[in-house]
Coordinates of C-alpha atoms in Angstrom, one line a residue:
M1 CA -21.2 -57.9 30.0
Q2 CA -20.1 -54.5 30.5
I3 CA -19.0 -51.9 27.7
Q4 CA -15.3 -52.2 29.1
D5 CA -15.5 -55.9 28.4
L6 CA -16.1 -55.7 24.8
P7 CA -15.4 -57.5 22.4
Y8 CA -17.3 -60.7 23.5
P9 CA -15.1 -63.7 23.8
D10 CA -17.5 -65.6 21.9
P11 CA -20.6 -64.0 20.2
G12 CA -22.7 -67.2 20.0
V13 CA -24.3 -68.9 17.0
P14 CA -27.2 -66.7 16.1
D15 CA -30.7 -68.1 15.2
A16 CA -30.7 -66.5 11.6
R17 CA -33.8 -68.2 10.5
S18 CA -35.8 -64.9 10.6
G19 CA -35.7 -61.4 11.8
P20 CA -37.7 -61.9 14.5
R21 CA -35.9 -65.0 15.8
F22 CA -32.9 -63.1 15.5
L23 CA -34.1 -60.4 17.9
W24 CA -35.4 -63.0 20.5
W25 CA -32.0 -64.8 20.3
L26 CA -30.2 -61.4 20.9
F27 CA -32.7 -60.6 23.8
R28 CA -32.0 -63.9 25.3
N29 CA -28.0 -63.6 25.2
Q30 CA -28.4 -60.4 27.2
L31 CA -31.0 -61.6 29.6
G32 CA -28.9 -60.6 32.8
G33 CA -28.7 -56.9 31.3
Q34 CA -32.3 -56.7 30.5
L35 CA -33.2 -57.8 34.1
K36 CA -31.0 -55.3 35.4
S37 CA -32.8 -52.6 33.0
L38 CA -36.4 -54.0 34.0
A39 CA -35.6 -53.7 37.8
W40 CA -34.4 -50.1 37.2
G41 CA -37.4 -49.4 35.1
L42 CA -39.8 -50.8 37.7
L43 CA -38.1 -48.4 40.4
H44 CA -38.2 -45.4 38.2
F45 CA -41.7 -45.8 37.0
T46 CA -43.3 -46.9 40.5
S47 CA -41.5 -43.6 41.9
V48 CA -43.0 -41.5 39.1
A49 CA -46.5 -43.1 39.7
A50 CA -46.3 -42.7 43.4
L51 CA -46.1 -39.1 43.1
P52 CA -49.6 -38.2 42.6
F53 CA -50.8 -40.3 45.6
C54 CA -48.2 -38.3 47.7
V55 CA -49.7 -35.1 46.3
G56 CA -53.3 -36.4 47.0
V57 CA -52.3 -37.4 50.7
A58 CA -50.6 -33.7 51.1
V59 CA -53.7 -32.1 49.6
Q60 CA -56.1 -33.8 52.2
A61 CA -53.8 -33.1 55.0
V62 CA -54.1 -29.2 54.0
V63 CA -57.6 -29.6 53.7
D64 CA -58.3 -31.6 57.1
R65 CA -55.5 -29.2 58.8
S66 CA -53.4 -32.3 59.7
G67 CA -49.9 -31.4 60.8
T68 CA -49.2 -35.2 60.7
G69 CA -50.7 -36.2 57.5
L70 CA -48.5 -33.3 55.7
A71 CA -45.5 -34.5 57.4
L72 CA -46.0 -38.1 56.2
A73 CA -46.9 -36.9 52.7
G74 CA -43.4 -34.8 52.6
G75 CA -41.7 -37.9 53.3
L76 CA -43.1 -39.8 50.9
L77 CA -42.6 -37.2 48.4
A78 CA -39.0 -37.3 49.5
L79 CA -38.8 -41.1 49.0
A80 CA -40.7 -41.3 45.6
C81 CA -38.2 -38.2 44.6
V82 CA -35.2 -40.3 45.4
G83 CA -36.6 -43.5 43.9
N84 CA -37.0 -41.4 40.8
A85 CA -33.7 -39.9 40.5
V86 CA -31.8 -43.3 41.3
G87 CA -34.1 -45.4 39.1
D88 CA -33.8 -43.2 36.1
T89 CA -30.2 -42.6 36.4
F90 CA -29.5 -46.5 36.5
L91 CA -32.1 -47.4 33.8
H92 CA -30.5 -45.0 31.5
R93 CA -26.8 -46.6 32.4
T94 CA -28.2 -50.1 31.8
A95 CA -30.3 -49.4 28.7
I96 CA -27.4 -47.7 26.9
T97 CA -25.3 -50.9 27.9
N98 CA -27.9 -53.2 26.6
W99 CA -28.0 -50.8 23.6
I100 CA -24.4 -51.0 22.6
T101 CA -23.3 -54.5 23.6
A102 CA -26.5 -55.7 21.2
A103 CA -24.9 -53.7 18.6
A104 CA -21.4 -54.9 19.3
R105 CA -22.7 -58.3 19.2
V106 CA -24.2 -58.2 16.0
Q107 CA -21.2 -56.2 14.6
Q108 CA -18.8 -59.2 16.0
L109 CA -21.2 -61.8 14.2
L110 CA -21.1 -59.9 11.0
A111 CA -17.1 -59.4 11.0
R112 CA -16.8 -63.1 11.7
K113 CA -19.1 -63.9 9.0
A114 CA -17.3 -62.0 6.5
A115 CA -14.0 -63.5 7.3
H116 CA -15.6 -66.7 7.2
L117 CA -16.9 -66.4 3.7
G118 CA -14.0 -64.2 2.3
S119 CA -14.5 -63.1 -1.1
A120 CA -17.7 -65.1 -1.5
L121 CA -19.5 -62.7 0.4
T122 CA -19.5 -59.9 -1.9
R123 CA -20.8 -62.5 -4.9
R124 CA -23.6 -63.5 -2.7
V125 CA -24.5 -60.1 -1.1
A126 CA -24.1 -56.4 -2.8
A127 CA -21.1 -54.6 -1.1
G128 CA -24.0 -51.9 -0.3
E129 CA -26.0 -54.3 1.6
V130 CA -22.9 -55.4 3.9
V131 CA -22.4 -51.8 4.5
A132 CA -25.9 -51.0 5.4
V133 CA -26.3 -53.7 7.5
S134 CA -23.0 -53.1 9.7
T135 CA -23.5 -49.5 10.4
G136 CA -27.2 -48.3 10.2
D137 CA -28.9 -51.5 11.0
V138 CA -27.1 -52.6 14.2
E139 CA -28.1 -49.4 15.6
K140 CA -31.7 -50.1 15.0
I141 CA -31.3 -53.4 16.3
G142 CA -29.7 -52.5 19.4
W143 CA -32.6 -49.9 20.2
F144 CA -35.2 -52.6 19.9
V145 CA -33.3 -55.0 22.4
E146 CA -32.8 -52.3 25.0
A147 CA -36.4 -50.6 24.7
L148 CA -37.9 -54.2 25.2
S149 CA -37.2 -54.0 29.1
R150 CA -38.0 -50.6 29.3
F151 CA -41.5 -51.1 27.7
T152 CA -42.1 -54.1 30.0
A153 CA -41.2 -52.0 33.2
A154 CA -43.7 -49.4 31.6
L155 CA -46.4 -52.1 31.0
V156 CA -46.0 -53.7 34.7
T157 CA -46.4 -50.2 36.4
I158 CA -49.6 -49.1 34.3
V159 CA -51.1 -52.7 35.7
L160 CA -49.8 -52.0 39.3
V161 CA -51.4 -48.2 39.1
C162 CA -54.6 -49.3 37.5
A163 CA -55.1 -52.0 40.4
G164 CA -54.0 -49.5 43.1
L165 CA -56.7 -47.0 41.6
L166 CA -59.1 -49.6 41.7
V167 CA -58.4 -50.0 45.2
Y168 CA -58.0 -46.5 46.3
Q169 CA -61.1 -45.2 44.4
P170 CA -63.2 -47.7 42.8
A171 CA -65.4 -45.4 41.0
L172 CA -62.8 -43.4 39.2
G173 CA -60.6 -46.4 39.0
V174 CA -62.8 -48.2 36.9
V175 CA -62.7 -45.4 34.3
V176 CA -58.9 -45.4 34.3
A177 CA -58.9 -49.2 34.2
V178 CA -61.0 -49.3 31.1
G179 CA -59.5 -46.3 29.5
L180 CA -55.8 -46.9 29.6
P181 CA -55.9 -50.4 27.7
A182 CA -58.0 -48.7 25.2
L183 CA -55.4 -45.8 24.7
A184 CA -52.9 -48.5 24.6
L185 CA -54.2 -50.5 21.8
A186 CA -55.7 -47.6 19.9
V187 CA -52.7 -47.5 17.6
L188 CA -52.3 -51.0 16.8
P189 CA -54.6 -50.8 13.6
L190 CA -52.1 -48.5 12.2
L191 CA -48.7 -50.5 13.0
P192 CA -48.9 -52.5 10.1
R193 CA -49.2 -49.8 7.5
A194 CA -46.3 -47.9 9.5
T195 CA -44.3 -51.1 9.5
R196 CA -44.8 -51.5 5.7
R197 CA -43.9 -47.8 5.4
A198 CA -40.6 -48.4 7.4
D199 CA -39.8 -51.6 5.4
T200 CA -39.8 -49.7 2.2
Q201 CA -38.0 -46.8 3.7
R202 CA -35.2 -49.4 4.7
E203 CA -35.2 -51.1 1.3
K204 CA -34.9 -47.8 -0.6
A205 CA -32.0 -46.6 1.6
G206 CA -30.4 -49.8 1.3
R207 CA -30.5 -49.5 -2.7
A208 CA -29.3 -45.8 -2.2
T209 CA -26.2 -46.8 -0.3
E210 CA -25.4 -49.8 -2.7
L211 CA -25.5 -47.3 -5.7
A212 CA -23.2 -44.9 -3.8
S213 CA -20.7 -47.5 -2.7
D214 CA -20.7 -48.9 -6.4
T215 CA -20.2 -45.2 -7.8
V216 CA -17.5 -44.4 -5.8
A217 CA -15.5 -47.6 -6.1
G218 CA -15.7 -47.0 -9.8
L219 CA -15.4 -43.2 -9.9
R220 CA -12.0 -43.3 -11.9
V221 CA -13.3 -45.4 -14.5
L222 CA -16.7 -43.3 -14.8
R223 CA -14.6 -40.4 -15.1
G224 CA -12.7 -42.0 -17.9
I225 CA -15.8 -42.7 -19.8
G226 CA -17.5 -39.6 -19.0
G227 CA -20.1 -41.6 -17.1
E228 CA -20.1 -39.3 -13.8
E229 CA -23.2 -37.5 -14.3
L230 CA -25.3 -40.5 -15.5
F231 CA -24.5 -42.0 -12.2
L232 CA -25.1 -39.2 -10.1
D233 CA -28.3 -38.4 -11.7
R234 CA -29.0 -42.3 -10.7
Y235 CA -28.1 -41.5 -7.2
R236 CA -30.1 -38.3 -6.9
S237 CA -32.9 -40.1 -8.1
A238 CA -32.6 -42.9 -5.5
S239 CA -32.2 -40.5 -2.8
Q240 CA -35.2 -38.6 -3.7
E241 CA -37.0 -41.9 -3.6
V242 CA -35.6 -42.6 0.0
R243 CA -36.7 -39.0 0.9
H244 CA -40.3 -39.5 -0.1
A245 CA -40.4 -42.7 1.4
A246 CA -39.1 -41.2 4.6
V247 CA -41.7 -38.6 4.6
R248 CA -44.6 -41.1 4.1
S249 CA -43.3 -43.1 7.2
A250 CA -42.8 -39.8 9.1
R251 CA -46.6 -39.1 8.5
M252 CA -47.6 -42.4 9.8
W253 CA -45.8 -42.3 12.9
S254 CA -46.7 -38.4 13.5
L255 CA -50.4 -39.7 13.2
I256 CA -49.6 -42.4 15.5
S257 CA -48.0 -39.6 18.1
A258 CA -51.1 -37.4 17.7
I259 CA -53.3 -40.0 18.7
Q260 CA -51.0 -40.7 21.6
V261 CA -51.7 -37.1 22.5
L262 CA -55.1 -36.9 21.8
L263 CA -56.6 -40.0 23.5
P264 CA -54.9 -39.5 27.0
G265 CA -56.0 -35.8 26.6
L266 CA -60.0 -36.9 26.2
L267 CA -59.6 -39.8 29.2
L268 CA -57.9 -36.7 31.3
I269 CA -61.0 -34.6 30.5
A270 CA -63.4 -37.5 31.2
V271 CA -61.8 -38.5 34.7
V272 CA -62.1 -34.5 35.6
W273 CA -65.6 -34.4 34.7
Y274 CA -66.6 -37.4 36.2
G275 CA -64.7 -36.8 39.6
V276 CA -65.9 -33.1 39.7
R277 CA -69.4 -34.8 39.9
L278 CA -68.3 -37.4 42.4
A279 CA -66.8 -34.8 44.7
H280 CA -69.9 -32.7 44.5
E281 CA -71.9 -35.5 45.4
G282 CA -69.4 -36.1 48.2
R283 CA -69.0 -39.7 47.3
I284 CA -64.9 -38.8 46.9
T285 CA -62.6 -36.4 48.8
V286 CA -60.6 -33.4 47.0
G287 CA -57.4 -35.1 48.2
E288 CA -58.6 -38.3 46.1
L289 CA -59.6 -36.5 43.1
V290 CA -56.2 -34.7 42.8
A291 CA -54.2 -38.1 43.2
V292 CA -56.6 -39.9 40.4
Y293 CA -56.2 -36.8 38.3
S294 CA -52.1 -36.7 38.8
S295 CA -52.1 -40.4 38.1
V296 CA -53.7 -40.1 34.7
M297 CA -51.4 -37.2 33.8
V298 CA -48.3 -39.3 34.9
L299 CA -49.3 -42.2 33.2
T300 CA -48.9 -40.5 29.8
Y301 CA -45.2 -41.0 30.4
P302 CA -44.9 -44.7 30.8
L303 CA -47.4 -44.8 27.8
R304 CA -45.1 -43.3 25.5
H305 CA -43.2 -46.5 25.7
F306 CA -46.0 -48.2 24.0
E307 CA -45.3 -46.2 21.0
E308 CA -41.7 -46.3 21.3
I309 CA -41.6 -50.2 21.0
A310 CA -43.9 -50.0 18.2
M311 CA -41.3 -47.9 16.4
A312 CA -38.7 -49.7 17.8
Y313 CA -39.8 -52.9 16.4
S314 CA -40.8 -51.6 13.0
F315 CA -37.3 -50.2 12.3
S316 CA -35.7 -53.2 13.5
R317 CA -37.5 -56.2 12.0
P318 CA -36.5 -55.2 8.5
S319 CA -32.7 -54.5 9.8
A320 CA -32.5 -57.8 11.6
K321 CA -34.2 -59.6 8.5
R322 CA -31.3 -58.2 6.4
A323 CA -28.6 -59.1 9.3
A324 CA -30.1 -62.7 9.6
G325 CA -29.9 -62.7 5.7
V326 CA -26.1 -62.2 5.8
L327 CA -25.6 -64.4 8.9
S328 CA -27.4 -67.4 7.5
L329 CA -25.2 -67.5 4.4
R330 CA -22.9 -70.8 4.7
R331 CA -19.7 -71.7 2.6
P332 CA -20.8 -74.5 -0.1
T333 CA -18.8 -77.0 1.2
D334 CA -18.0 -76.7 5.1
T335 CA -17.5 -79.5 7.2
A336 CA -16.5 -77.3 10.3
G337 CA -13.1 -78.7 10.5
S338 CA -13.4 -82.3 10.8
R339 CA -9.8 -82.9 10.8
A340 CA -7.2 -81.7 13.3
A341 CA -5.7 -78.4 12.9
G342 CA -2.5 -78.6 11.0
V343 CA -1.0 -76.9 7.7
P344 CA -0.4 -79.8 5.2
S345 CA 2.2 -79.5 2.6
G346 CA 2.7 -81.3 -1.0
D347 CA 1.2 -81.5 -4.5
L348 CA -1.9 -79.1 -4.9
Y349 CA -4.6 -81.2 -6.9
D350 CA -8.0 -80.2 -8.1
P351 CA -9.9 -83.6 -8.8
E352 CA -12.9 -81.9 -10.9
T353 CA -10.3 -80.2 -13.7
G354 CA -7.1 -82.5 -13.1
L355 CA -5.2 -79.7 -12.4
L356 CA -1.9 -80.6 -10.6
A357 CA 0.7 -78.3 -9.0
P358 CA 3.7 -80.0 -7.7
A359 CA 5.2 -79.1 -4.6
G360 CA 8.0 -76.4 -4.7
R361 CA 7.4 -75.6 -8.5
L362 CA 5.8 -72.7 -10.2
T363 CA 3.0 -73.7 -12.1
A364 CA 1.1 -71.5 -14.9
V365 CA -2.4 -71.9 -15.7
V366 CA -3.9 -70.9 -18.8
C367 CA -7.7 -70.8 -19.1
G368 CA -9.5 -69.0 -21.9
D369 CA -12.5 -67.8 -19.5
P370 CA -11.2 -65.3 -16.9
D371 CA -14.3 -66.1 -14.7
T372 CA -13.8 -69.9 -14.9
A373 CA -10.0 -69.1 -13.9
G374 CA -11.3 -66.9 -11.0
L375 CA -13.7 -69.7 -9.4
L376 CA -10.9 -72.4 -10.2
A377 CA -8.4 -70.1 -8.1
E378 CA -10.7 -69.8 -5.3
R379 CA -11.2 -73.3 -5.1
L380 CA -7.5 -74.2 -5.0
G381 CA -7.7 -71.8 -1.8
G382 CA -10.5 -73.8 -0.1
H383 CA -13.1 -71.2 -1.1
P384 CA -15.4 -72.9 -3.6
S385 CA -18.6 -71.1 -4.5
Q386 CA -20.4 -74.3 -5.2
E387 CA -20.4 -77.9 -3.9
G388 CA -17.9 -80.3 -5.5
A389 CA -15.0 -82.6 -4.6
S390 CA -12.5 -81.0 -2.4
V391 CA -9.2 -79.6 -3.7
L392 CA -6.1 -81.9 -2.3
L393 CA -3.0 -80.5 -0.6
G394 CA -0.8 -83.3 0.0
G395 CA -3.5 -85.7 -0.1
V396 CA -5.3 -83.7 2.7
P397 CA -8.9 -82.2 1.3
L398 CA -8.7 -78.8 2.1
D399 CA -12.5 -78.8 2.8
E400 CA -11.9 -80.9 5.8
L401 CA -9.2 -78.9 7.4
P402 CA -10.3 -76.1 9.8
L403 CA -10.7 -72.6 8.1
D404 CA -7.8 -71.1 9.6
S405 CA -5.5 -73.9 8.7
A406 CA -6.8 -74.2 5.2
R407 CA -6.1 -70.4 4.8
T408 CA -2.7 -70.6 6.4
A409 CA -1.6 -73.3 3.8
V410 CA -2.8 -71.6 1.0
L411 CA -3.2 -68.0 0.0
V412 CA -5.1 -66.8 -2.8
Q413 CA -4.7 -63.4 -4.2
D414 CA -7.8 -62.8 -6.7
K415 CA -7.6 -60.3 -9.8
D416 CA -9.1 -57.4 -8.0
P417 CA -7.2 -57.3 -4.7
V418 CA -8.3 -54.7 -2.0
L419 CA -5.7 -52.1 -0.6
L420 CA -7.1 -51.0 3.0
S421 CA -6.3 -47.3 4.0
G422 CA -3.4 -46.6 6.2
T423 CA 0.5 -46.3 6.1
L424 CA 2.4 -49.0 3.8
R425 CA 3.6 -50.5 7.0
D426 CA 0.4 -51.0 8.0
L427 CA -0.5 -52.8 4.4
L428 CA 2.4 -55.0 4.8
D429 CA 2.1 -56.1 8.7
V430 CA 0.4 -59.4 7.8
P431 CA 0.9 -62.8 9.1
A432 CA 4.2 -63.9 7.9
S433 CA 6.5 -66.6 8.1
G434 CA 9.5 -63.9 8.6
T435 CA 11.5 -65.1 6.0
V436 CA 10.8 -62.7 3.3
R437 CA 11.3 -58.9 4.2
P438 CA 9.4 -56.2 2.9
D439 CA 12.1 -54.8 0.9
Q440 CA 12.5 -58.0 -0.7
A441 CA 8.8 -58.2 -1.5
L442 CA 8.8 -54.8 -2.8
A443 CA 11.6 -55.3 -5.1
A444 CA 10.2 -58.7 -6.6
A445 CA 7.0 -56.7 -7.2
Q446 CA 9.0 -53.9 -8.8
C447 CA 7.4 -51.3 -6.7
D448 CA 10.3 -48.8 -6.8
D449 CA 7.9 -46.2 -8.8
V450 CA 5.0 -46.9 -6.1
L451 CA 7.3 -45.8 -3.5
T452 CA 8.2 -42.9 -5.1
A453 CA 4.6 -42.0 -5.7
L454 CA 3.4 -42.6 -2.1
V455 CA 6.1 -40.3 -0.8
Q456 CA 5.5 -37.5 -3.3
G457 CA 1.6 -37.8 -2.4
S458 CA 2.4 -37.6 1.4
L459 CA 3.1 -34.4 3.2
A460 CA 5.0 -35.2 6.0
A461 CA 6.4 -38.7 5.2
T462 CA 10.0 -39.0 4.0
D463 CA 10.3 -43.1 4.7
P464 CA 8.0 -44.8 2.0
M465 CA 6.9 -47.1 4.8
D466 CA 5.4 -44.2 6.6
A467 CA 3.4 -42.8 3.4
R468 CA -0.3 -43.2 3.7
I469 CA -2.3 -45.2 1.3
T470 CA -6.1 -43.9 0.5
E471 CA -9.1 -46.1 0.7
R472 CA -8.6 -48.8 -1.5
G473 CA -5.6 -47.0 -3.1
R474 CA -7.6 -45.0 -5.3
S475 CA -4.7 -42.4 -5.7
L476 CA -2.6 -44.9 -7.4
S477 CA -3.1 -46.4 -10.8
G478 CA -4.3 -49.8 -11.5
G479 CA -0.9 -51.3 -12.1
Q480 CA 0.6 -49.8 -8.8
R481 CA -2.1 -51.2 -6.7
Q482 CA -1.6 -54.7 -8.3
R483 CA 2.1 -54.6 -7.2
L484 CA 1.5 -53.6 -4.0
A485 CA -1.0 -56.4 -3.5
L486 CA 1.3 -58.7 -4.9
A487 CA 4.4 -57.6 -2.4
R488 CA 1.7 -58.0 0.3
S489 CA 1.4 -61.8 -0.7
L490 CA 4.8 -62.4 -1.2
I491 CA 5.5 -61.0 2.4
T492 CA 3.1 -63.8 3.7
D493 CA 5.1 -66.3 2.0
P494 CA 2.5 -69.2 2.5
E495 CA 3.3 -72.8 1.5
T496 CA 1.1 -72.2 -1.4
L497 CA 0.5 -69.2 -3.2
V498 CA -2.1 -68.7 -5.8
L499 CA -2.0 -65.5 -8.0
D500 CA -5.1 -64.6 -10.4
E501 CA -3.7 -62.5 -13.1
P502 CA -1.0 -60.5 -10.9
T503 CA 0.3 -58.5 -13.8
S504 CA -2.7 -57.7 -15.8
A505 CA -2.3 -54.0 -15.4
V506 CA 1.3 -53.4 -15.9
D507 CA 3.4 -53.0 -19.0
S508 CA 5.6 -56.1 -20.6
H509 CA 8.9 -54.8 -19.5
T510 CA 7.8 -54.5 -15.8
E511 CA 6.0 -57.6 -16.4
A512 CA 9.0 -59.4 -17.2
R513 CA 10.9 -58.3 -14.3
I514 CA 7.9 -59.1 -12.2
A515 CA 8.0 -62.8 -13.3
Q516 CA 11.8 -63.1 -12.8
G517 CA 11.6 -61.6 -9.0
V518 CA 8.6 -63.9 -8.2
R519 CA 10.2 -67.0 -9.7
E520 CA 13.4 -66.3 -7.6
L521 CA 11.7 -65.3 -4.3
R522 CA 9.5 -68.3 -4.4
E523 CA 12.2 -70.7 -4.9
G524 CA 11.2 -74.0 -3.4
R525 CA 7.7 -72.8 -2.7
T526 CA 4.6 -74.2 -4.5
T527 CA 3.4 -71.2 -6.8
V528 CA 0.2 -71.1 -9.3
V529 CA -0.3 -68.2 -11.4
F530 CA -3.4 -67.8 -13.5
T531 CA -2.2 -65.9 -16.7
S532 CA -2.3 -65.8 -20.4
S533 CA 0.9 -63.6 -20.7
P534 CA 3.5 -65.0 -22.5
L535 CA 6.2 -63.6 -20.1
L536 CA 5.0 -65.2 -17.0
L537 CA 4.3 -68.4 -18.6
D538 CA 7.9 -68.6 -20.2
R539 CA 9.3 -68.3 -16.6
A540 CA 7.0 -71.2 -15.4
D541 CA 8.4 -74.6 -14.4
R542 CA 5.2 -76.2 -16.3
V543 CA 2.2 -74.9 -17.8
V544 CA -1.4 -76.4 -17.5
F545 CA -3.9 -75.5 -20.3
L546 CA -7.4 -75.9 -19.2
H547 CA -10.2 -76.1 -21.7
D548 CA -14.0 -76.7 -21.2
G549 CA -13.1 -77.1 -17.4
E550 CA -10.4 -79.9 -18.0
A551 CA -6.4 -80.1 -18.0
V552 CA -6.0 -81.1 -21.6
A553 CA -2.4 -80.1 -22.1
V554 CA 0.6 -80.1 -19.6
G555 CA 4.1 -78.8 -20.7
A556 CA 6.7 -75.9 -21.2
H557 CA 5.2 -72.7 -22.7
R558 CA 7.4 -72.7 -26.1
E559 CA 6.4 -76.3 -26.4
L560 CA 2.7 -75.7 -26.0
V561 CA 2.6 -72.8 -28.4
R562 CA 4.5 -75.4 -31.3
T563 CA 2.0 -78.4 -30.4
E564 CA -1.4 -77.2 -29.1
P565 CA -3.4 -74.9 -31.4
R566 CA -5.9 -74.3 -28.7
Y567 CA -3.4 -73.1 -26.2
R568 CA -1.6 -71.1 -28.8
A569 CA -5.1 -69.4 -29.8
V570 CA -5.5 -68.3 -26.2
V571 CA -1.9 -67.1 -25.7
T572 CA -1.8 -65.2 -29.0
R573 CA -5.3 -64.1 -29.1
E574 CA -5.7 -65.6 -32.5
T575 CA -9.2 -66.0 -34.1
D576 CA -10.4 -69.3 -35.3
D577 CA -9.9 -68.1 -38.8
E578 CA -6.5 -66.9 -38.2
A579 CA -5.4 -70.1 -36.3
A580 CA -4.8 -72.4 -39.1
P581 CA -3.2 -70.5 -41.6
N582 CA -1.2 -68.1 -39.7
G583 CA -0.2 -70.4 -36.7
S584 CA 3.7 -70.6 -37.5
V585 CA 3.6 -66.8 -38.1
A586 CA 2.0 -66.2 -34.6
L587 CA 4.6 -68.5 -32.9
N588 CA 7.6 -66.8 -34.4
D589 CA 6.1 -63.5 -33.4
V590 CA 5.6 -64.8 -29.9
L591 CA 9.1 -66.0 -29.5
H592 CA 10.6 -63.0 -31.1
E593 CA 8.7 -60.6 -28.7
L594 CA 9.8 -62.7 -25.6
E595 CA 13.7 -62.6 -26.8
E596 CA 13.2 -58.7 -27.2
I597 CA 11.6 -58.2 -23.7
E598 CA 14.1 -60.8 -22.2
E599 CA 16.8 -58.5 -23.4
K600 CA 15.5 -55.3 -22.3
A601 CA 14.6 -56.5 -18.9

């Protein structure tokens, strides 16, 4: 896999049982790139390690006044330099390719998991956690995956050099062969503590990211209640904890780096001292002493990769654990599409509550608990948050359909829809039947004032479709965001549309016009609206009242207001004490309000 070939046609099925298993799975899936990196790494490191021997041959040739030996040394030096340059160039190329492709694979896996889970993802994992995993963590995971092959090349080179020194000069070779493994293993006792400090730093950084994300998302509300400084103080405190944790982690790694500098220096001193004695006794030549001395100096370069692989693993392990935690999430009911792909049509029925939404009709659902309504809306779209009986569409269980087919058949707009940044044209560029035009959807959702506000807020746009929407639509009011999201859902024109409180943030007159617009535009299509607004309820073909998780009453809105006290209490916001004596008064007030709004709308 080359960088220009990204993204992967299929990133594969990850082993998300643990962080180390996930890292090993990534390594195995990039085996070709790892072998290339290993080969170029061996060429690079062995060429570097060969330089001292070439220098030793050259020094000895000068001492012996041998022109042939000097020419041979020059040729070997040139060959080693070419190997060093070529190996280093292509090692860097393959290593960066492995890094980027590993990070890209993880990002693809995370994106697919987010699309698979839908809105259930942020209920099970904090939004800040998802952001941290998909940004900083993928870089650290990619770092370890690419560093592993370079470390292997460095390890093989050190073994080969030690073996070569034992053959070339046994007396000094034994000192080097014993000293180098000691250098490589000297920092092992410090690694667990360094790893724990790195884990703590990553955990605190994730908390700070999550807090920042939540604060920015709720900034408008915080300003309204004067809570800005409170949350900023919390973020300052969290960021200071991250700083302290980073300093503690850096201290440990600086100690490891110092040891990696100190011990090779001590080994070099020992080799020089012992080598000078051997040369003075005539047991080795000057060229051999220079070769061994230079070899020890050069080997400090591949030894650094021992420290790097330790750092890479320490930082990538918690990142891989977090990524594996997200990738291991599963939908509560997922049969992996046991039925053939297809888009069924017909009545929408929920066996658990008894809710029935006839095909081609506008059905309003009244539920006293907003959280219960939200969970039911997601279940109607095939996204249940817990195991249970599957919703049926035309008698076909949605849980048994491939996910793409289920989402094509039923579209759910939750009560807090997200507007992505970009132009309005981009926002409305969604998979659609082509039957509903953007202007029709915008008119039905009563977006005239929203279009005007977008044009006024854009410097160069004269066409509202070219006006830019800020991230999550933060420059718009709650009602404006809600109406744009409704227009986007209407353009999609699914066979079945489920709307959860689509007009909770708009005024009553606009709500009445939206109710009429949605009814007209969705004529002949199945529409389910979760609401307690009398204006929407009065426009529905049928109203289903849910109490304690069961459908207990079905009928027209005005009929249910007259005959069902529990329904009237939810719609009119009556308390238990007010319901009995004032039931008829509340009914008259509701009917009178409906008539006034209908006349003005």
